[in-house]
Amino acid sequence: MTGGFFAVRSYMTNEPLCFSRETRIIVANVDCVVIGMSENETLERYELIVPKDEDGTRLDLFVAGELSVSRSRVQKLIEGGAVVSPGVKKIRAALRVQDGQTFVVTLPQARPSRIEPQKVPFDVVYEDSHVIVVNKPAGVVVHPGAGRPDNTLVNGLMERFPEIGKIGDAVRPGIVHRLDVGTSGLMVVARSDEAFAGLTKAFAEHEVLKEYLGLGVGALRAKEGTIDAPIGRDPHNRLKMCVTWDGREAVTDYTVLWTRARYNLIKVRLHTGRTHQIRVHMRALGCSLDGDTLYGPKDPAQHILKDRVFLHSWHLGFAHPVTGEWLEFRAPLPQELVEALRVPLAQAEER
């Protein structure tokens, strides 16, 4: 380590660094009845094997963490008979799972249909005839997909800017990049074909400035550095990504702004745009983000935030795809993240 540079590769073996469980997905014939399924849904079936460190965890908490769905949804699936286990006659949400035990979960997945304009909460930070910059709140999915057919950012954009319906992909009109559902902050949306082409090229060539603020939990070896570690789909769980040698290039800069006890407020700059990149890279450093039950602790009691990840896209910059003018935008932390910072700030500063 020199000059503050930290390369994950120097600490890795040739094995994929995956933070996952024994999870297999089977899209096949389903032999159980799922109550409440509609005609516009398909079924996906997951086989989950309980690892040693989850022994004794409540079933609903275990399944929710593995499949990245809410506990309330898991509880409804259990009530509807969509969670089964060999040798277990009565499946209950409060059941304590055991090391090596297998559970099969059947999830209905909605097929995206025509995009309906809907009122969805988000702020417009900037707009002209070619681009729109929005501040997306946490909890809003960017575009319709499996499990979320409507009430997405795209539905809201269609309600305010119906002309984007013909820009780019039919299900993701105007969308040139995304934020996770649990991430808030700035996004740019194309409003014209010319802007869509220009922004798509800018993101592909890594010409867009993207900075985030996150609250990491865990010790870091260096206060700043660059994580250069490829990211690919987790071979055991399609809902997760992992650091793996055969993944796509992923480069992340980070700077610790301050530390209190085990908490680190971190500024992150992305040079690439892989799915879950910041969450995967910070977990690789042993400093997962608060509120992240997919890559961090599954038990919500171990997080300050219970319904989102502490990750906010606060700084966005790009060359206007038509005029060439460089534009930069900043979005302050939303109130729920400001309130969450009271917990670490109440603790003694590290010296």
Short mmCIF file of C-alpha atoms in Angstrom, two decimals:
data_model
loop_
_atom_site.label_atom_id
_atom_site.label_comp_id
_atom_site.label_asym_id
_atom_site.label_seq_id
_atom_site.Cartn_x
_atom_site.Cartn_y
_atom_site.Cartn_z
CA MET A 1 0.00 0.00 0.00
CA THR A 2 1.56 3.28 -1.11
CA GLY A 3 0.28 6.81 -1.34
CA GLY A 4 -3.05 5.84 0.15
CA PHE A 5 -3.83 3.43 -2.69
CA PHE A 6 -5.73 0.31 -1.65
CA ALA A 7 -6.20 -2.48 -4.18
CA VAL A 8 -8.57 -5.24 -3.19
CA ARG A 9 -6.75 -7.57 -5.59
CA SER A 10 -3.67 -7.60 -3.33
CA TYR A 11 -5.74 -9.27 -0.61
CA MET A 12 -7.64 -11.72 -2.81
CA THR A 13 -7.09 -15.30 -3.85
CA ASN A 14 -8.21 -16.79 -7.14
CA GLU A 15 -11.53 -17.74 -5.54
CA PRO A 16 -14.48 -15.37 -6.10
CA LEU A 17 -14.97 -13.14 -3.09
CA CYS A 18 -18.73 -13.68 -2.79
CA PHE A 19 -20.85 -12.72 0.15
CA SER A 20 -23.70 -15.08 -0.52
CA ARG A 21 -25.37 -18.26 0.62
CA GLU A 22 -26.15 -21.57 -1.03
CA THR A 23 -29.02 -20.31 -3.14
CA ARG A 24 -30.19 -21.88 -6.39
CA ILE A 25 -32.90 -20.55 -8.67
CA ILE A 26 -35.21 -22.90 -10.51
CA VAL A 27 -37.60 -21.57 -13.12
CA ALA A 28 -39.61 -24.71 -13.70
CA ASN A 29 -42.80 -26.51 -12.85
CA VAL A 30 -44.08 -25.47 -9.46
CA ASP A 31 -45.92 -27.99 -7.33
CA CYS A 32 -47.36 -25.71 -4.67
CA VAL A 33 -50.26 -23.29 -4.67
CA VAL A 34 -49.52 -19.58 -4.22
CA ILE A 35 -52.51 -17.67 -2.93
CA GLY A 36 -53.19 -14.35 -4.65
CA MET A 37 -51.37 -14.97 -7.93
CA SER A 38 -52.74 -13.12 -10.96
CA GLU A 39 -52.76 -14.04 -14.65
CA ASN A 40 -50.05 -11.50 -15.41
CA GLU A 41 -47.44 -13.23 -13.24
CA THR A 42 -44.82 -15.94 -13.63
CA LEU A 43 -43.32 -18.04 -10.86
CA GLU A 44 -39.70 -18.26 -9.77
CA ARG A 45 -38.62 -20.92 -7.33
CA TYR A 46 -35.61 -20.58 -5.00
CA GLU A 47 -33.87 -23.25 -2.95
CA LEU A 48 -32.17 -21.81 0.14
CA ILE A 49 -29.73 -23.77 2.31
CA VAL A 50 -29.16 -22.36 5.80
CA PRO A 51 -25.45 -21.61 6.47
CA LYS A 52 -23.89 -22.15 9.89
CA ASP A 53 -23.86 -18.47 10.83
CA GLU A 54 -27.64 -18.22 10.31
CA ASP A 55 -28.45 -21.13 12.66
CA GLY A 56 -31.24 -20.06 15.01
CA THR A 57 -32.40 -17.10 12.87
CA ARG A 58 -36.14 -16.58 12.38
CA LEU A 59 -37.35 -18.00 9.08
CA ASP A 60 -38.93 -14.77 7.85
CA LEU A 61 -35.76 -12.81 8.61
CA PHE A 62 -33.54 -15.40 6.90
CA VAL A 63 -35.64 -15.56 3.71
CA ALA A 64 -36.08 -11.77 3.56
CA GLY A 65 -32.32 -11.27 3.72
CA GLU A 66 -31.53 -13.97 1.17
CA LEU A 67 -34.04 -12.80 -1.44
CA SER A 68 -33.88 -9.06 -0.65
CA VAL A 69 -37.63 -8.73 -0.07
CA SER A 70 -39.52 -7.32 2.90
CA ARG A 71 -40.32 -9.43 5.95
CA SER A 72 -44.00 -8.63 5.52
CA ARG A 73 -43.93 -10.08 2.00
CA VAL A 74 -42.17 -13.20 3.27
CA GLN A 75 -44.78 -13.60 5.99
CA LYS A 76 -47.55 -13.46 3.37
CA LEU A 77 -45.71 -16.04 1.28
CA ILE A 78 -45.44 -18.32 4.30
CA GLU A 79 -49.16 -17.89 5.05
CA GLY A 80 -49.94 -18.72 1.41
CA GLY A 81 -47.92 -21.93 1.41
CA ALA A 82 -45.15 -20.61 -0.82
CA VAL A 83 -42.35 -21.59 1.61
CA VAL A 84 -41.77 -25.31 2.21
CA SER A 85 -39.07 -27.47 3.77
CA PRO A 86 -38.58 -31.24 3.66
CA GLY A 87 -39.75 -32.86 6.87
CA VAL A 88 -41.36 -29.71 8.28
CA LYS A 89 -45.13 -30.04 8.44
CA LYS A 90 -45.95 -26.56 9.78
CA ILE A 91 -44.01 -23.59 8.42
CA ARG A 92 -44.24 -20.49 10.60
CA ALA A 93 -42.59 -17.08 10.25
CA ALA A 94 -41.12 -17.42 13.74
CA LEU A 95 -39.60 -20.84 13.02
CA ARG A 96 -35.92 -20.94 13.96
CA VAL A 97 -33.90 -22.26 11.02
CA GLN A 98 -31.10 -24.78 11.48
CA ASP A 99 -27.68 -25.14 9.90
CA GLY A 100 -27.96 -27.14 6.66
CA GLN A 101 -31.77 -26.99 6.53
CA THR A 102 -33.30 -26.46 3.08
CA PHE A 103 -36.25 -24.20 2.24
CA VAL A 104 -37.91 -23.82 -1.16
CA VAL A 105 -39.52 -20.43 -1.78
CA THR A 106 -41.87 -19.74 -4.71
CA LEU A 107 -42.14 -16.08 -5.72
CA PRO A 108 -44.75 -14.69 -8.11
CA GLN A 109 -43.08 -12.21 -10.46
CA ALA A 110 -45.19 -9.65 -12.31
CA ARG A 111 -44.53 -9.11 -16.01
CA PRO A 112 -44.03 -5.44 -16.84
CA SER A 113 -46.78 -4.11 -19.09
CA ARG A 114 -47.58 -0.73 -20.64
CA ILE A 115 -46.16 2.19 -18.66
CA GLU A 116 -48.99 4.02 -16.93
CA PRO A 117 -48.47 7.67 -15.95
CA GLN A 118 -48.74 7.90 -12.16
CA LYS A 119 -48.03 10.45 -9.45
CA VAL A 120 -44.78 9.33 -7.86
CA PRO A 121 -42.78 11.47 -5.40
CA PHE A 122 -39.50 12.93 -6.72
CA ASP A 123 -38.00 16.39 -7.13
CA VAL A 124 -36.94 17.92 -10.43
CA VAL A 125 -33.60 19.66 -9.89
CA TYR A 126 -33.08 20.83 -13.48
CA GLU A 127 -34.81 20.50 -16.83
CA ASP A 128 -34.48 21.71 -20.39
CA SER A 129 -35.71 20.38 -23.72
CA HIS A 130 -33.13 17.57 -23.73
CA VAL A 131 -32.36 16.46 -20.16
CA ILE A 132 -34.04 16.19 -16.77
CA VAL A 133 -32.12 15.91 -13.49
CA VAL A 134 -34.14 14.43 -10.64
CA ASN A 135 -33.60 13.78 -6.95
CA LYS A 136 -34.99 10.27 -6.35
CA PRO A 137 -36.16 9.37 -2.83
CA ALA A 138 -35.28 5.99 -1.33
CA GLY A 139 -38.02 3.41 -1.76
CA VAL A 140 -38.78 4.38 -5.35
CA VAL A 141 -37.76 1.83 -8.00
CA VAL A 142 -36.35 3.41 -11.16
CA HIS A 143 -38.34 1.42 -13.75
CA PRO A 144 -40.94 -1.36 -13.88
CA GLY A 145 -39.70 -4.92 -13.65
CA ALA A 146 -40.31 -8.26 -11.98
CA GLY A 147 -42.11 -7.68 -8.71
CA ARG A 148 -42.65 -3.93 -9.30
CA PRO A 149 -44.95 -3.32 -12.29
CA ASP A 150 -45.85 0.29 -11.42
CA ASN A 151 -45.38 3.25 -9.05
CA THR A 152 -41.79 3.60 -10.27
CA LEU A 153 -39.78 6.69 -11.15
CA VAL A 154 -40.54 6.03 -14.82
CA ASN A 155 -44.28 6.04 -14.09
CA GLY A 156 -43.83 9.39 -12.38
CA LEU A 157 -41.73 10.77 -15.23
CA MET A 158 -44.40 9.72 -17.71
CA GLU A 159 -46.97 11.66 -15.70
CA ARG A 160 -44.88 14.86 -15.70
CA PHE A 161 -43.01 14.46 -19.00
CA PRO A 162 -45.09 12.21 -21.29
CA GLU A 163 -42.82 12.93 -24.27
CA ILE A 164 -40.10 10.66 -22.84
CA GLY A 165 -42.32 7.63 -23.59
CA LYS A 166 -40.73 7.38 -27.05
CA ILE A 167 -37.13 7.83 -25.87
CA GLY A 168 -34.99 4.69 -25.58
CA ASP A 169 -36.39 1.43 -24.20
CA ALA A 170 -40.18 0.98 -24.02
CA VAL A 171 -40.08 -0.19 -20.38
CA ARG A 172 -37.28 2.21 -19.36
CA PRO A 173 -37.96 5.34 -21.44
CA GLY A 174 -35.34 8.03 -20.98
CA ILE A 175 -33.34 6.00 -18.47
CA VAL A 176 -29.56 6.03 -19.04
CA HIS A 177 -28.46 4.91 -15.55
CA ARG A 178 -30.06 3.70 -12.34
CA LEU A 179 -30.02 3.93 -8.56
CA ASP A 180 -30.95 1.02 -6.30
CA VAL A 181 -34.40 1.20 -4.71
CA GLY A 182 -32.83 1.86 -1.30
CA THR A 183 -30.53 4.61 -2.62
CA SER A 184 -31.59 8.26 -2.88
CA GLY A 185 -30.21 11.15 -4.84
CA LEU A 186 -29.42 12.59 -8.25
CA MET A 187 -30.11 10.98 -11.62
CA VAL A 188 -30.12 12.37 -15.15
CA VAL A 189 -32.87 11.35 -17.59
CA ALA A 190 -32.86 11.83 -21.37
CA ARG A 191 -35.74 13.88 -22.80
CA SER A 192 -34.75 13.64 -26.48
CA ASP A 193 -33.25 11.01 -28.78
CA GLU A 194 -30.13 13.14 -29.19
CA ALA A 195 -29.70 13.40 -25.42
CA PHE A 196 -30.30 9.66 -24.98
CA ALA A 197 -27.53 8.81 -27.45
CA GLY A 198 -25.12 11.36 -25.97
CA LEU A 199 -25.70 10.41 -22.34
CA THR A 200 -25.52 6.69 -23.08
CA LYS A 201 -22.14 7.24 -24.72
CA ALA A 202 -20.92 9.42 -21.83
CA PHE A 203 -21.79 6.76 -19.24
CA ALA A 204 -20.23 3.99 -21.36
CA GLU A 205 -17.00 5.97 -21.67
CA HIS A 206 -16.96 6.88 -17.94
CA GLU A 207 -17.21 10.62 -18.60
CA VAL A 208 -19.89 11.28 -15.95
CA LEU A 209 -19.00 12.51 -12.44
CA LYS A 210 -20.84 10.38 -9.87
CA GLU A 211 -20.21 10.88 -6.15
CA TYR A 212 -22.09 9.34 -3.23
CA LEU A 213 -22.18 9.65 0.54
CA GLY A 214 -22.50 6.47 2.58
CA LEU A 215 -22.28 5.39 6.21
CA GLY A 216 -20.03 2.36 6.50
CA VAL A 217 -19.94 0.08 9.52
CA GLY A 218 -16.61 -1.59 10.25
CA ALA A 219 -12.90 -0.85 10.41
CA LEU A 220 -11.06 0.36 7.30
CA ARG A 221 -7.34 -0.18 6.79
CA ALA A 222 -6.89 3.15 5.01
CA LYS A 223 -8.74 6.46 5.20
CA GLU A 224 -8.80 6.75 1.43
CA GLY A 225 -8.04 4.58 -1.55
CA THR A 226 -9.11 3.02 -4.81
CA ILE A 227 -10.85 -0.34 -5.03
CA ASP A 228 -10.06 -1.94 -8.38
CA ALA A 229 -11.85 -5.29 -8.29
CA PRO A 230 -14.11 -6.82 -10.98
CA ILE A 231 -17.75 -7.47 -10.16
CA GLY A 232 -20.00 -10.19 -11.52
CA ARG A 233 -23.21 -12.03 -10.71
CA ASP A 234 -22.98 -14.16 -7.58
CA PRO A 235 -23.01 -17.79 -8.81
CA HIS A 236 -25.11 -18.91 -5.82
CA ASN A 237 -27.70 -16.13 -5.66
CA ARG A 238 -28.83 -14.16 -8.71
CA LEU A 239 -30.00 -11.28 -6.50
CA LYS A 240 -26.42 -10.58 -5.36
CA MET A 241 -23.24 -9.44 -7.02
CA CYS A 242 -19.74 -10.29 -5.89
CA VAL A 243 -16.08 -9.54 -6.48
CA THR A 244 -14.87 -12.22 -8.89
CA TRP A 245 -11.96 -12.57 -11.30
CA ASP A 246 -14.22 -13.21 -14.29
CA GLY A 247 -16.44 -10.18 -13.58
CA ARG A 248 -16.57 -6.82 -15.33
CA GLU A 249 -14.15 -4.02 -14.50
CA ALA A 250 -15.24 -2.03 -11.44
CA VAL A 251 -13.28 0.90 -9.97
CA THR A 252 -14.33 2.88 -6.89
CA ASP A 253 -12.53 5.73 -5.08
CA TYR A 254 -13.39 6.33 -1.43
CA THR A 255 -12.47 8.90 1.22
CA VAL A 256 -13.40 8.67 4.91
CA LEU A 257 -14.75 12.07 5.96
CA TRP A 258 -14.99 11.20 9.66
CA THR A 259 -15.06 8.21 11.99
CA ARG A 260 -17.01 7.64 15.20
CA ALA A 261 -16.51 4.27 16.93
CA ARG A 262 -17.27 1.67 14.23
CA TYR A 263 -19.02 4.14 11.90
CA ASN A 264 -17.38 5.86 8.92
CA LEU A 265 -18.98 8.61 6.85
CA ILE A 266 -17.56 7.93 3.40
CA LYS A 267 -17.47 9.90 0.15
CA VAL A 268 -17.38 7.56 -2.84
CA ARG A 269 -16.65 8.29 -6.49
CA LEU A 270 -17.58 5.75 -9.15
CA HIS A 271 -15.46 5.30 -12.28
CA THR A 272 -17.68 2.47 -13.51
CA GLY A 273 -21.36 1.67 -13.00
CA ARG A 274 -21.79 -1.96 -12.01
CA THR A 275 -24.89 -3.20 -10.21
CA HIS A 276 -24.51 -2.71 -6.42
CA GLN A 277 -20.92 -1.56 -7.02
CA ILE A 278 -20.47 0.58 -3.91
CA ARG A 279 -22.23 -1.94 -1.67
CA VAL A 280 -20.13 -4.85 -2.98
CA HIS A 281 -16.83 -2.98 -2.84
CA MET A 282 -17.40 -1.62 0.66
CA ARG A 283 -18.37 -5.09 1.85
CA ALA A 284 -15.13 -6.38 0.32
CA LEU A 285 -13.28 -3.94 2.58
CA GLY A 286 -15.16 -5.25 5.62
CA CYS A 287 -17.19 -2.05 5.94
CA SER A 288 -20.73 -2.72 4.71
CA LEU A 289 -23.23 0.14 4.58
CA ASP A 290 -25.74 0.76 7.34
CA GLY A 291 -29.20 -0.51 6.42
CA ASP A 292 -27.83 -2.97 3.84
CA THR A 293 -29.29 -6.33 4.87
CA LEU A 294 -28.31 -7.90 1.53
CA TYR A 295 -24.54 -7.45 1.86
CA GLY A 296 -24.33 -6.67 5.58
CA PRO A 297 -25.96 -8.11 8.72
CA LYS A 298 -29.47 -9.44 8.05
CA ASP A 299 -30.84 -8.53 11.46
CA PRO A 300 -32.41 -5.03 11.26
CA ALA A 301 -31.54 -4.54 14.94
CA GLN A 302 -27.88 -4.24 13.89
CA HIS A 303 -28.65 -1.24 11.66
CA ILE A 304 -29.62 2.34 12.41
CA LEU A 305 -31.79 2.49 9.28
CA LYS A 306 -34.52 -0.14 9.03
CA ASP A 307 -36.04 0.48 5.60
CA ARG A 308 -33.26 1.78 3.36
CA VAL A 309 -29.50 1.76 2.79
CA PHE A 310 -27.40 4.73 3.90
CA LEU A 311 -26.28 5.65 0.39
CA HIS A 312 -27.05 8.94 -1.34
CA SER A 313 -26.08 10.20 -4.81
CA TRP A 314 -25.14 13.72 -3.75
CA HIS A 315 -22.97 15.02 -6.64
CA LEU A 316 -23.58 14.55 -10.37
CA GLY A 317 -21.74 16.17 -13.27
CA PHE A 318 -21.82 15.68 -17.04
CA ALA A 319 -21.34 17.47 -20.33
CA HIS A 320 -24.70 18.50 -21.76
CA PRO A 321 -25.30 15.98 -24.56
CA VAL A 322 -26.39 18.69 -27.03
CA THR A 323 -24.67 21.95 -26.06
CA GLY A 324 -21.51 20.43 -24.56
CA GLU A 325 -21.77 22.71 -21.51
CA TRP A 326 -20.47 21.08 -18.31
CA LEU A 327 -23.25 20.83 -15.72
CA GLU A 328 -22.90 19.93 -12.03
CA PHE A 329 -25.57 19.34 -9.40
CA ARG A 330 -25.54 18.60 -5.67
CA ALA A 331 -28.30 17.24 -3.45
CA PRO A 332 -28.05 17.44 0.36
CA LEU A 333 -28.71 14.39 2.49
CA PRO A 334 -32.42 13.69 2.99
CA GLN A 335 -33.80 14.19 6.48
CA GLU A 336 -33.87 10.49 7.40
CA LEU A 337 -30.13 10.23 6.76
CA VAL A 338 -29.41 13.41 8.72
CA GLU A 339 -31.34 11.94 11.64
CA ALA A 340 -29.46 8.62 11.33
CA LEU A 341 -26.13 10.45 11.69
CA ARG A 342 -27.12 11.51 15.20
CA VAL A 343 -26.29 7.98 16.40
CA PRO A 344 -22.60 7.91 15.40
CA LEU A 345 -22.11 11.63 16.07
CA ALA A 346 -23.18 11.08 19.68
CA GLN A 347 -20.11 8.87 20.12
CA ALA A 348 -16.54 9.98 20.79
CA GLU A 349 -14.43 11.05 17.84
CA GLU A 350 -11.59 8.70 16.89
CA ARG A 351 -8.13 10.11 17.55
#
